Amino acid sequence: VRDLPHHLIASFRATLEEATHADLLLVVLDVSDPNAELHFDTVMSTLDELVAESRDASAKLKASYIDPKRLVLLNKADKLRDNSELLYWQSRVRGEHGAGGAIAISARDLEHQGHAELAHRVNQMTKGEIRERVFSLPISDAKSLDLIERRSEVLDREYTTERVTYTTRIGERQLRMLQSMGAAIVFADTPAPSSTSGM
């Protein structure tokens, strides 16, 4: 990691720049590697820098930016000498560099208990708390409407000439993402715009 050629470092950084716009980053760490500490610190500090740059760039454009959540996967946990090493990594990762914790996994063992926990945590972290919500948005906002139809459980929809009112089960993170994209969402407990007062 320390002696990489400059062009490889640039490629590594460019790949991670794309990652700063994700909802969730899975950082896979080989905890059986003697250099695991160095690998972890290098990747996480580089991510810290890139996330800060993305945050600053969004602020200059007056656009909203949500830091991607991070979940560290402690791969090859089955190769550790004893449980104390695993406990060390879980304790170290918790809260460090914005990480949302660590899960012990074994990529070769599909029956490893960490895989079920990983699926559950990914679902939980990318969607946020799922609640039933009632809200409306302009019928002309095709991008937001498509996202709602594909990524939520639509229970009901009502149309007027200008707006669609949804009753849906949707994650809080998905709603924040819609709002950061500029969706003009009006919740049922918020007064609707005057142009749609007859809705």
PDB file of C-alpha atoms in Angstrom, residues 1-188:
ATOM      1  CA  VAL A   1       0.000   0.000   0.000  1.00  0.00           C
ATOM      2  CA  ARG A   2       2.800   2.410   0.857  1.00  0.00           C
ATOM      3  CA  ASP A   3       4.887   1.764  -2.266  1.00  0.00           C
ATOM      4  CA  LEU A   4       2.282   1.834  -5.021  1.00  0.00           C
ATOM      5  CA  PRO A   5       3.199   3.600  -8.286  1.00  0.00           C
ATOM      6  CA  HIS A   6       1.612   7.062  -8.621  1.00  0.00           C
ATOM      7  CA  HIS A   7      -0.707   5.999 -11.482  1.00  0.00           C
ATOM      8  CA  LEU A   8      -2.127   3.186  -9.335  1.00  0.00           C
ATOM      9  CA  ILE A   9      -2.712   5.549  -6.432  1.00  0.00           C
ATOM     10  CA  ALA A  10      -4.573   7.895  -8.802  1.00  0.00           C
ATOM     11  CA  SER A  11      -6.723   4.997 -10.059  1.00  0.00           C
ATOM     12  CA  PHE A  12      -7.444   3.879  -6.499  1.00  0.00           C
ATOM     13  CA  ARG A  13      -8.507   7.404  -5.564  1.00  0.00           C
ATOM     14  CA  ALA A  14     -10.668   7.807  -8.701  1.00  0.00           C
ATOM     15  CA  THR A  15     -12.514   4.581  -7.880  1.00  0.00           C
ATOM     16  CA  LEU A  16     -13.178   5.757  -4.335  1.00  0.00           C
ATOM     17  CA  GLU A  17     -14.372   9.187  -5.567  1.00  0.00           C
ATOM     18  CA  GLU A  18     -17.282   7.427  -7.294  1.00  0.00           C
ATOM     19  CA  ALA A  19     -18.047   5.636  -4.043  1.00  0.00           C
ATOM     20  CA  THR A  20     -18.631   8.893  -2.157  1.00  0.00           C
ATOM     21  CA  HIS A  21     -22.014   9.192  -3.905  1.00  0.00           C
ATOM     22  CA  ALA A  22     -23.265   5.784  -2.749  1.00  0.00           C
ATOM     23  CA  ASP A  23     -25.863   5.264  -0.028  1.00  0.00           C
ATOM     24  CA  LEU A  24     -23.754   2.616   1.683  1.00  0.00           C
ATOM     25  CA  LEU A  25     -20.120   1.529   1.384  1.00  0.00           C
ATOM     26  CA  LEU A  26     -19.094  -2.016   2.256  1.00  0.00           C
ATOM     27  CA  VAL A  27     -15.430  -2.032   3.235  1.00  0.00           C
ATOM     28  CA  VAL A  28     -14.096  -5.593   2.988  1.00  0.00           C
ATOM     29  CA  LEU A  29     -11.077  -6.120   5.223  1.00  0.00           C
ATOM     30  CA  ASP A  30      -8.974  -9.286   5.352  1.00  0.00           C
ATOM     31  CA  VAL A  31      -8.524  -9.435   9.129  1.00  0.00           C
ATOM     32  CA  SER A  32      -6.172 -12.412   8.835  1.00  0.00           C
ATOM     33  CA  ASP A  33      -3.629 -10.271   6.942  1.00  0.00           C
ATOM     34  CA  PRO A  34      -0.709  -9.074   9.123  1.00  0.00           C
ATOM     35  CA  ASN A  35      -1.067  -5.633   7.491  1.00  0.00           C
ATOM     36  CA  ALA A  36      -4.813  -5.352   8.143  1.00  0.00           C
ATOM     37  CA  GLU A  37      -4.348  -2.274  10.365  1.00  0.00           C
ATOM     38  CA  LEU A  38      -2.460  -0.425   7.621  1.00  0.00           C
ATOM     39  CA  HIS A  39      -4.987  -1.415   4.949  1.00  0.00           C
ATOM     40  CA  PHE A  40      -7.911  -0.307   7.110  1.00  0.00           C
ATOM     41  CA  ASP A  41      -6.357   3.058   8.005  1.00  0.00           C
ATOM     42  CA  THR A  42      -5.350   3.795   4.397  1.00  0.00           C
ATOM     43  CA  VAL A  43      -8.760   3.074   2.891  1.00  0.00           C
ATOM     44  CA  MET A  44     -10.737   4.811   5.628  1.00  0.00           C
ATOM     45  CA  SER A  45      -8.594   7.955   5.754  1.00  0.00           C
ATOM     46  CA  THR A  46      -8.748   8.228   1.949  1.00  0.00           C
ATOM     47  CA  LEU A  47     -12.528   7.904   2.131  1.00  0.00           C
ATOM     48  CA  ASP A  48     -12.601  10.587   4.852  1.00  0.00           C
ATOM     49  CA  GLU A  49     -10.755  12.996   2.548  1.00  0.00           C
ATOM     50  CA  LEU A  50     -12.951  12.261  -0.469  1.00  0.00           C
ATOM     51  CA  VAL A  51     -16.195  12.554   1.484  1.00  0.00           C
ATOM     52  CA  ALA A  52     -15.031  15.926   2.854  1.00  0.00           C
ATOM     53  CA  GLU A  53     -14.259  17.079  -0.713  1.00  0.00           C
ATOM     54  CA  SER A  54     -17.689  15.936  -1.950  1.00  0.00           C
ATOM     55  CA  ARG A  55     -19.359  17.698   0.982  1.00  0.00           C
ATOM     56  CA  ASP A  56     -17.493  20.936   0.214  1.00  0.00           C
ATOM     57  CA  ALA A  57     -18.260  20.714  -3.521  1.00  0.00           C
ATOM     58  CA  SER A  58     -21.971  20.206  -2.787  1.00  0.00           C
ATOM     59  CA  ALA A  59     -21.990  23.145  -0.363  1.00  0.00           C
ATOM     60  CA  LYS A  60     -20.482  25.416  -3.033  1.00  0.00           C
ATOM     61  CA  LEU A  61     -23.243  24.359  -5.436  1.00  0.00           C
ATOM     62  CA  LYS A  62     -25.818  24.767  -2.638  1.00  0.00           C
ATOM     63  CA  ALA A  63     -26.791  21.139  -3.174  1.00  0.00           C
ATOM     64  CA  SER A  64     -27.521  18.705  -0.378  1.00  0.00           C
ATOM     65  CA  TYR A  65     -25.089  15.895   0.289  1.00  0.00           C
ATOM     66  CA  ILE A  66     -25.526  12.885   2.545  1.00  0.00           C
ATOM     67  CA  ASP A  67     -22.342  11.131   3.684  1.00  0.00           C
ATOM     68  CA  PRO A  68     -22.456   7.476   2.648  1.00  0.00           C
ATOM     69  CA  LYS A  69     -22.791   5.086   5.541  1.00  0.00           C
ATOM     70  CA  ARG A  70     -19.968   2.581   5.978  1.00  0.00           C
ATOM     71  CA  LEU A  71     -20.134  -1.009   7.100  1.00  0.00           C
ATOM     72  CA  VAL A  72     -16.889  -2.940   7.583  1.00  0.00           C
ATOM     73  CA  LEU A  73     -16.870  -6.628   6.673  1.00  0.00           C
ATOM     74  CA  LEU A  74     -14.257  -8.538   8.652  1.00  0.00           C
ATOM     75  CA  ASN A  75     -13.500 -11.177   6.050  1.00  0.00           C
ATOM     76  CA  LYS A  76     -11.621 -14.399   6.890  1.00  0.00           C
ATOM     77  CA  ALA A  77     -12.707 -14.032  10.510  1.00  0.00           C
ATOM     78  CA  ASP A  78     -12.629 -17.830  10.718  1.00  0.00           C
ATOM     79  CA  LYS A  79      -8.829 -17.701  10.290  1.00  0.00           C
ATOM     80  CA  LEU A  80      -8.225 -15.617  13.411  1.00  0.00           C
ATOM     81  CA  ARG A  81      -6.422 -17.364  16.251  1.00  0.00           C
ATOM     82  CA  ASP A  82      -9.088 -16.639  18.851  1.00  0.00           C
ATOM     83  CA  ASN A  83     -12.180 -14.562  19.531  1.00  0.00           C
ATOM     84  CA  SER A  84     -10.225 -11.749  21.217  1.00  0.00           C
ATOM     85  CA  GLU A  85      -8.871 -10.585  17.819  1.00  0.00           C
ATOM     86  CA  LEU A  86     -12.379 -10.419  16.431  1.00  0.00           C
ATOM     87  CA  LEU A  87     -13.593  -8.504  19.492  1.00  0.00           C
ATOM     88  CA  TYR A  88     -10.697  -6.078  19.042  1.00  0.00           C
ATOM     89  CA  TRP A  89     -11.704  -5.317  15.440  1.00  0.00           C
ATOM     90  CA  GLN A  90     -15.396  -4.968  16.278  1.00  0.00           C
ATOM     91  CA  SER A  91     -14.523  -2.566  19.094  1.00  0.00           C
ATOM     92  CA  ARG A  92     -12.067  -0.592  16.958  1.00  0.00           C
ATOM     93  CA  VAL A  93     -14.358  -0.175  13.967  1.00  0.00           C
ATOM     94  CA  ARG A  94     -17.433   0.877  15.958  1.00  0.00           C
ATOM     95  CA  GLY A  95     -17.934   4.567  15.236  1.00  0.00           C
ATOM     96  CA  GLU A  96     -14.444   5.105  13.797  1.00  0.00           C
ATOM     97  CA  HIS A  97     -14.326   7.003  10.476  1.00  0.00           C
ATOM     98  CA  GLY A  98     -18.120   7.105  10.409  1.00  0.00           C
ATOM     99  CA  ALA A  99     -18.346   3.327  10.207  1.00  0.00           C
ATOM    100  CA  GLY A 100     -21.660   1.845  11.253  1.00  0.00           C
ATOM    101  CA  GLY A 101     -20.054  -1.168  12.850  1.00  0.00           C
ATOM    102  CA  ALA A 102     -18.440  -4.375  11.668  1.00  0.00           C
ATOM    103  CA  ILE A 103     -19.686  -7.834  10.722  1.00  0.00           C
ATOM    104  CA  ALA A 104     -17.530 -10.949  10.797  1.00  0.00           C
ATOM    105  CA  ILE A 105     -17.889 -12.944   7.582  1.00  0.00           C
ATOM    106  CA  SER A 106     -16.212 -15.702   5.606  1.00  0.00           C
ATOM    107  CA  ALA A 107     -16.620 -15.123   1.863  1.00  0.00           C
ATOM    108  CA  ARG A 108     -15.906 -18.808   1.138  1.00  0.00           C
ATOM    109  CA  ASP A 109     -18.500 -20.106   3.609  1.00  0.00           C
ATOM    110  CA  LEU A 110     -21.945 -19.126   2.321  1.00  0.00           C
ATOM    111  CA  GLU A 111     -23.514 -20.639   5.450  1.00  0.00           C
ATOM    112  CA  HIS A 112     -21.536 -18.336   7.749  1.00  0.00           C
ATOM    113  CA  GLN A 113     -23.894 -16.532  10.142  1.00  0.00           C
ATOM    114  CA  GLY A 114     -22.470 -13.163   9.121  1.00  0.00           C
ATOM    115  CA  HIS A 115     -24.133 -13.323   5.698  1.00  0.00           C
ATOM    116  CA  ALA A 116     -27.677 -13.162   7.109  1.00  0.00           C
ATOM    117  CA  GLU A 117     -26.687 -10.269   9.370  1.00  0.00           C
ATOM    118  CA  LEU A 118     -25.086  -8.505   6.391  1.00  0.00           C
ATOM    119  CA  ALA A 119     -28.277  -8.790   4.297  1.00  0.00           C
ATOM    120  CA  HIS A 120     -30.348  -7.436   7.198  1.00  0.00           C
ATOM    121  CA  ARG A 121     -27.985  -4.528   7.920  1.00  0.00           C
ATOM    122  CA  VAL A 122     -27.686  -3.504   4.256  1.00  0.00           C
ATOM    123  CA  ASN A 123     -31.471  -3.408   3.934  1.00  0.00           C
ATOM    124  CA  GLN A 124     -31.794  -1.434   7.181  1.00  0.00           C
ATOM    125  CA  MET A 125     -29.003   1.053   6.417  1.00  0.00           C
ATOM    126  CA  THR A 126     -29.952   1.823   2.815  1.00  0.00           C
ATOM    127  CA  LYS A 127     -33.667   2.300   3.426  1.00  0.00           C
ATOM    128  CA  GLY A 128     -33.775   3.653   6.957  1.00  0.00           C
ATOM    129  CA  GLU A 129     -36.853   3.197   9.100  1.00  0.00           C
ATOM    130  CA  ILE A 130     -39.754   2.100   6.890  1.00  0.00           C
ATOM    131  CA  ARG A 131     -43.039   3.817   7.731  1.00  0.00           C
ATOM    132  CA  GLU A 132     -46.370   4.389   6.073  1.00  0.00           C
ATOM    133  CA  ARG A 133     -46.405   7.937   4.699  1.00  0.00           C
ATOM    134  CA  VAL A 134     -48.922  10.025   2.745  1.00  0.00           C
ATOM    135  CA  PHE A 135     -47.500  12.713   0.477  1.00  0.00           C
ATOM    136  CA  SER A 136     -47.986  14.314  -2.913  1.00  0.00           C
ATOM    137  CA  LEU A 137     -45.690  15.606  -5.622  1.00  0.00           C
ATOM    138  CA  PRO A 138     -46.072  17.092  -9.108  1.00  0.00           C
ATOM    139  CA  ILE A 139     -47.231  14.674 -11.780  1.00  0.00           C
ATOM    140  CA  SER A 140     -44.602  16.197 -14.084  1.00  0.00           C
ATOM    141  CA  ASP A 141     -41.752  14.874 -11.877  1.00  0.00           C
ATOM    142  CA  ALA A 142     -41.367  11.602 -13.770  1.00  0.00           C
ATOM    143  CA  LYS A 143     -37.996  10.727 -12.223  1.00  0.00           C
ATOM    144  CA  SER A 144     -39.286  10.917  -8.645  1.00  0.00           C
ATOM    145  CA  LEU A 145     -42.504   9.103  -9.511  1.00  0.00           C
ATOM    146  CA  ASP A 146     -40.524   6.274 -11.087  1.00  0.00           C
ATOM    147  CA  LEU A 147     -38.299   5.975  -8.035  1.00  0.00           C
ATOM    148  CA  ILE A 148     -41.310   5.807  -5.707  1.00  0.00           C
ATOM    149  CA  GLU A 149     -43.000   3.162  -7.843  1.00  0.00           C
ATOM    150  CA  ARG A 150     -39.862   1.014  -7.980  1.00  0.00           C
ATOM    151  CA  ARG A 151     -38.440   1.437  -4.474  1.00  0.00           C
ATOM    152  CA  SER A 152     -41.410   1.610  -2.151  1.00  0.00           C
ATOM    153  CA  GLU A 153     -44.544  -0.353  -1.421  1.00  0.00           C
ATOM    154  CA  VAL A 154     -47.315   1.781  -2.922  1.00  0.00           C
ATOM    155  CA  LEU A 155     -50.568   1.187  -1.020  1.00  0.00           C
ATOM    156  CA  ASP A 156     -52.663   3.779  -2.851  1.00  0.00           C
ATOM    157  CA  ARG A 157     -52.324   6.604  -5.379  1.00  0.00           C
ATOM    158  CA  GLU A 158     -54.709   9.403  -6.316  1.00  0.00           C
ATOM    159  CA  TYR A 159     -54.301  11.701  -9.307  1.00  0.00           C
ATOM    160  CA  THR A 160     -55.332  15.261 -10.002  1.00  0.00           C
ATOM    161  CA  THR A 161     -54.409  17.242 -13.109  1.00  0.00           C
ATOM    162  CA  GLU A 162     -51.215  18.490 -11.451  1.00  0.00           C
ATOM    163  CA  ARG A 163     -50.248  16.164  -8.581  1.00  0.00           C
ATOM    164  CA  VAL A 164     -50.112  12.539  -7.445  1.00  0.00           C
ATOM    165  CA  THR A 165     -50.898  11.694  -3.824  1.00  0.00           C
ATOM    166  CA  TYR A 166     -49.268   8.495  -2.591  1.00  0.00           C
ATOM    167  CA  THR A 167     -49.950   6.342   0.408  1.00  0.00           C
ATOM    168  CA  THR A 168     -46.829   4.238   0.630  1.00  0.00           C
ATOM    169  CA  ARG A 169     -44.494   2.315   2.889  1.00  0.00           C
ATOM    170  CA  ILE A 170     -41.131   3.927   2.293  1.00  0.00           C
ATOM    171  CA  GLY A 171     -37.771   4.245   4.052  1.00  0.00           C
ATOM    172  CA  GLU A 172     -36.801   7.567   5.607  1.00  0.00           C
ATOM    173  CA  ARG A 173     -33.472   7.518   3.744  1.00  0.00           C
ATOM    174  CA  GLN A 174     -35.307   7.075   0.442  1.00  0.00           C
ATOM    175  CA  LEU A 175     -37.481  10.086   1.232  1.00  0.00           C
ATOM    176  CA  ARG A 176     -34.395  12.185   2.069  1.00  0.00           C
ATOM    177  CA  MET A 177     -32.807  11.079  -1.196  1.00  0.00           C
ATOM    178  CA  LEU A 178     -35.892  12.185  -3.145  1.00  0.00           C
ATOM    179  CA  GLN A 179     -35.835  15.553  -1.414  1.00  0.00           C
ATOM    180  CA  SER A 180     -32.099  15.988  -2.080  1.00  0.00           C
ATOM    181  CA  MET A 181     -32.836  15.338  -5.781  1.00  0.00           C
ATOM    182  CA  GLY A 182     -35.219  18.300  -5.670  1.00  0.00           C
ATOM    183  CA  ALA A 183     -38.547  16.449  -5.460  1.00  0.00           C
ATOM    184  CA  ALA A 184     -41.266  18.912  -4.359  1.00  0.00           C
ATOM    185  CA  ILE A 185     -42.820  16.555  -1.807  1.00  0.00           C
ATOM    186  CA  VAL A 186     -45.748  17.836   0.256  1.00  0.00           C
ATOM    187  CA  PHE A 187     -46.667  15.625   3.201  1.00  0.00           C
ATOM    188  CA  ALA A 188     -50.302  15.121   4.200  1.00  0.00           C
TER     189      ALA A 188
END
